Short mmCIF file of N, CA and C in Angstrom, two decimals:
data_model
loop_
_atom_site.label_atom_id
_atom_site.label_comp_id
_atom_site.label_asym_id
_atom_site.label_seq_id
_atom_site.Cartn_x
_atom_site.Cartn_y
_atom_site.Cartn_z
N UNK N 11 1.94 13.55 -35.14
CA UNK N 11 2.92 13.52 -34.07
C UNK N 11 2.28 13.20 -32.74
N UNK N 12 0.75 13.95 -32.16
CA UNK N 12 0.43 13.41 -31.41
C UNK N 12 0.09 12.40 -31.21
N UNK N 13 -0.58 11.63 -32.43
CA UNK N 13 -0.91 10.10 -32.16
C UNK N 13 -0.08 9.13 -31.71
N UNK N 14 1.73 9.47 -31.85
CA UNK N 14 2.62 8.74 -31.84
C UNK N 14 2.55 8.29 -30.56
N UNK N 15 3.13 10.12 -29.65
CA UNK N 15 2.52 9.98 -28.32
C UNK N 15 2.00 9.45 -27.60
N UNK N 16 0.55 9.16 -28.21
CA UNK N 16 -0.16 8.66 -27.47
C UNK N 16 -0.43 7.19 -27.50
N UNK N 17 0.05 6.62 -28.55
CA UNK N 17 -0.12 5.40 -28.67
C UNK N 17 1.60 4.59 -27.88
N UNK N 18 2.45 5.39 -27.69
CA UNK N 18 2.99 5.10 -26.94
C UNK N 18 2.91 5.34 -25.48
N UNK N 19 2.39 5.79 -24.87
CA UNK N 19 1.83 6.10 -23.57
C UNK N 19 1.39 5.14 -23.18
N UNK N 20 -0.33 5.23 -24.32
CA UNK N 20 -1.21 3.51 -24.47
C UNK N 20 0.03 2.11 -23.86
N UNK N 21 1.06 2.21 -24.53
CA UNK N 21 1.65 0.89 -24.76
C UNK N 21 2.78 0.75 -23.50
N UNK N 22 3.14 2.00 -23.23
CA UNK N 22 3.37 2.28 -21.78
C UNK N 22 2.48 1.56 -20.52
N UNK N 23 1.52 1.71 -20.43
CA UNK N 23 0.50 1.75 -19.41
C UNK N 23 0.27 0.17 -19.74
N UNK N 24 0.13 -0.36 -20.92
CA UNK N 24 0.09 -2.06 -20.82
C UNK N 24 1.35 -2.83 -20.47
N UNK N 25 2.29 -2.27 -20.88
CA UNK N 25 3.37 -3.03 -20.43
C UNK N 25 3.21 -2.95 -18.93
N UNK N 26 3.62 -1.63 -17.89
CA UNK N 26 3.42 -1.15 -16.73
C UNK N 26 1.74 -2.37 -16.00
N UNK N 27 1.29 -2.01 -16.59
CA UNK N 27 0.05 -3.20 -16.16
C UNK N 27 0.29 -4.58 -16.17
N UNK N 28 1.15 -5.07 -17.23
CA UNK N 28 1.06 -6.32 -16.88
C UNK N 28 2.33 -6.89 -16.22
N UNK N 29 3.12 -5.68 -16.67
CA UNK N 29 4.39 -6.33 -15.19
C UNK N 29 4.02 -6.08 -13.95
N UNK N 30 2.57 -5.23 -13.64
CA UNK N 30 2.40 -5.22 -11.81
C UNK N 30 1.49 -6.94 -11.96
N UNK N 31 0.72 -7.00 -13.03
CA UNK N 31 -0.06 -8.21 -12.20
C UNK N 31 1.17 -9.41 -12.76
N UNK N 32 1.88 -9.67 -13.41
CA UNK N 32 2.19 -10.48 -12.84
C UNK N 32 3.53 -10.62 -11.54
N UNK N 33 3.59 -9.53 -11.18
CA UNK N 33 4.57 -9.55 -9.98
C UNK N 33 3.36 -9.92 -9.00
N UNK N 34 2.45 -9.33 -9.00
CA UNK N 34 0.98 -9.69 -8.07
C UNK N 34 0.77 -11.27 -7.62
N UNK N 35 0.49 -11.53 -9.11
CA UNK N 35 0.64 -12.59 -8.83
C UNK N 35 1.60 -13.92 -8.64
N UNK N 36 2.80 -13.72 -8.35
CA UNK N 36 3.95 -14.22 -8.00
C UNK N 36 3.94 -14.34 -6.23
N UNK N 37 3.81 -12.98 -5.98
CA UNK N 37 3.89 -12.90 -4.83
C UNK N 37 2.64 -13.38 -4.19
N UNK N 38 1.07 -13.68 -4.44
CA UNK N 38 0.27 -14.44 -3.64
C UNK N 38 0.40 -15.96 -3.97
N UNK N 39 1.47 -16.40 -5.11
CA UNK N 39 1.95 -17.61 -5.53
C UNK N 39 2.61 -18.26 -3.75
N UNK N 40 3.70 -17.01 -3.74
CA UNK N 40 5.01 -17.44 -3.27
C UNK N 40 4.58 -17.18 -1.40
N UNK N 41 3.32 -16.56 -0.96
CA UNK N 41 2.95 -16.47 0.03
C UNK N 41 1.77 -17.28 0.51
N UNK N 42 1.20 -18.55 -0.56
CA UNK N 42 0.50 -19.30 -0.34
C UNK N 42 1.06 -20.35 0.89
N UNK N 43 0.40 -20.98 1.75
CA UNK N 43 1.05 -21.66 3.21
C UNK N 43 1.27 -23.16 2.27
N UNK N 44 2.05 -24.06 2.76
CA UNK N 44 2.73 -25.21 2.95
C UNK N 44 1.80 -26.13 3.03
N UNK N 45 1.43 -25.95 4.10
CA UNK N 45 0.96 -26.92 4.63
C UNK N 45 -0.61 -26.65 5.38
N UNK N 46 -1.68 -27.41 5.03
CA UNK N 46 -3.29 -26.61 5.59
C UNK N 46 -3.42 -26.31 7.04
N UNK N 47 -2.37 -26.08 8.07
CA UNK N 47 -3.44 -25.83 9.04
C UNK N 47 -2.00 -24.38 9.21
N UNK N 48 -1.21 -24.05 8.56
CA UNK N 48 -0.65 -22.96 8.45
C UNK N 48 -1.08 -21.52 8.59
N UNK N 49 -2.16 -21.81 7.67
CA UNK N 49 -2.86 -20.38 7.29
C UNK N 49 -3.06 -19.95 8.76
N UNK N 50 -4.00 -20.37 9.84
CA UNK N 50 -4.47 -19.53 11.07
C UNK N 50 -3.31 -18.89 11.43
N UNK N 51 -1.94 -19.05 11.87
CA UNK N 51 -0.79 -18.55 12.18
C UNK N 51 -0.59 -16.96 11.39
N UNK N 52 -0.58 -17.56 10.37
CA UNK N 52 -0.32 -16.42 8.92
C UNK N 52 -1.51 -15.59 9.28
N UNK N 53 -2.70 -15.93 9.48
CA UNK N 53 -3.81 -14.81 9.39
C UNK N 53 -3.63 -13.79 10.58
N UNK N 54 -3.25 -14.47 11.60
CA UNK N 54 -3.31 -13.60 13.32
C UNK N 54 -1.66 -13.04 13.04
N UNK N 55 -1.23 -13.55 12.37
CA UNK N 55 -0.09 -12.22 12.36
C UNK N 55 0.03 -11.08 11.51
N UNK N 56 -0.61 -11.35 10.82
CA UNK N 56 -1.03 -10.59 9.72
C UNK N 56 -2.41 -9.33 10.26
N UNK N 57 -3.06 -9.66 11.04
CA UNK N 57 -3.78 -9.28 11.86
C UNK N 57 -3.47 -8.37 13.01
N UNK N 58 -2.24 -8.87 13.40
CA UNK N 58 -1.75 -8.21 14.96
C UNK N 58 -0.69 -6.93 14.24
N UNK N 59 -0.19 -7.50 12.84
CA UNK N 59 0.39 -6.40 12.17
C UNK N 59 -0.01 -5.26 11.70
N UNK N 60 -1.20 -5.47 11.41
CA UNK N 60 -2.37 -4.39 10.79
C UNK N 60 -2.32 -3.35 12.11
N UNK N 61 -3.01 -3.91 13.14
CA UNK N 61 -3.16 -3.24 14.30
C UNK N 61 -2.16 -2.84 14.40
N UNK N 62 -0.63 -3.05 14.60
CA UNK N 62 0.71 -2.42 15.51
C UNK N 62 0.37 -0.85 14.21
N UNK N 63 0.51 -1.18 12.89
CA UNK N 63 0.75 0.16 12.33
C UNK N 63 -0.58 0.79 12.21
N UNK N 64 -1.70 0.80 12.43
CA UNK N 64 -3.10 1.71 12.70
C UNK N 64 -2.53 2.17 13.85
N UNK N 65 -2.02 1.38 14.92
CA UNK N 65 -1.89 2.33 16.26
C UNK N 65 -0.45 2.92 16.52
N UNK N 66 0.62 2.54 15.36
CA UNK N 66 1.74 3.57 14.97
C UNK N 66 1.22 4.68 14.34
N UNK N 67 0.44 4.74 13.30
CA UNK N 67 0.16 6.10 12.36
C UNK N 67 -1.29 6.60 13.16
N UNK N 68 -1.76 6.03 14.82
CA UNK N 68 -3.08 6.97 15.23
C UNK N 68 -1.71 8.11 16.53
N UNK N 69 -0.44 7.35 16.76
CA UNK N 69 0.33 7.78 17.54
C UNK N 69 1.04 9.15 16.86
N UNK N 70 1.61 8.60 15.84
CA UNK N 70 2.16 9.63 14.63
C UNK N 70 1.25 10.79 14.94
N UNK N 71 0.20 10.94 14.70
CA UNK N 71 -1.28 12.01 13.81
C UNK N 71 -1.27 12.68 15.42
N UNK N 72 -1.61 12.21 16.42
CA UNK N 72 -1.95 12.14 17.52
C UNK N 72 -0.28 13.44 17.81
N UNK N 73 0.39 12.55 17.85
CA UNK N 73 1.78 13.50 18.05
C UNK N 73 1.76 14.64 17.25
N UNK N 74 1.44 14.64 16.29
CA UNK N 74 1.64 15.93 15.41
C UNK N 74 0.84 17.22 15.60
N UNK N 75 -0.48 16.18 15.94
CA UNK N 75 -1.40 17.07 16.32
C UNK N 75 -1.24 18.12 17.82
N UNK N 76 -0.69 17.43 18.73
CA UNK N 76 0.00 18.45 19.74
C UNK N 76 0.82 19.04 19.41
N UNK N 77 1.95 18.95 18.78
CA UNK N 77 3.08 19.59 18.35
C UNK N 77 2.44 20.98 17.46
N UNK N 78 1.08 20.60 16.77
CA UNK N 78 0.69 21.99 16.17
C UNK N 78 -0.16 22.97 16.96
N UNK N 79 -0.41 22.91 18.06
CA UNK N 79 -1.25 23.54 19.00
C UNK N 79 -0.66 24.48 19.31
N UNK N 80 -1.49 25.72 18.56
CA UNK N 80 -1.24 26.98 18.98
C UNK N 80 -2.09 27.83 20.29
N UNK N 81 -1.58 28.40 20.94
CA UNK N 81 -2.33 28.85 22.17
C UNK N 81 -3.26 30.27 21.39
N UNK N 82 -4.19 30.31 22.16
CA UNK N 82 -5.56 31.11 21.52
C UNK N 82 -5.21 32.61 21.55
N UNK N 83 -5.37 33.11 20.93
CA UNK N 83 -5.23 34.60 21.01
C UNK N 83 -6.22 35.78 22.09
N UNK N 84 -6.93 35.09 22.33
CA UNK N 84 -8.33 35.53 23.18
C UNK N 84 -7.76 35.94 24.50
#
């Protein structure tokens, strides 16, 4: 009975595996540029995007972190 289990799990985890790579790879299919001098555009926005959410989630952490400041007992 356990082997059943587990060999369905096994067969779980391959199916699950190969429907992420090939959605993976669909999507660096379907986000490849047009045309060659495309890409620099695509890279610096992709770039300036990175940055907006590092300095959304250092704002987030940053906020939270005051909001938990307890005054000292001393």
């Amino acid at each position: 009975m356990r082997m059943f289990g587990l060999i369905g799990l096994v067969l779980a985890l391959v199916v699950v595996g190969l429907l992420a790579k090939q959605q993976l790879s669909r999507t660096a299919i379907a986000k490849q540029p047009t045309a060659p001098g495309a890409s620099a555009p695509a890279a610096a926005d992709a770039r300036t995007q990175a940055q907006q959410v590092q300095q959304q989630v250092k704002d987030a952490l940053d906020a939270a972190a005051q909001a938990r400041k307890m005054p000292d007992d001393n």
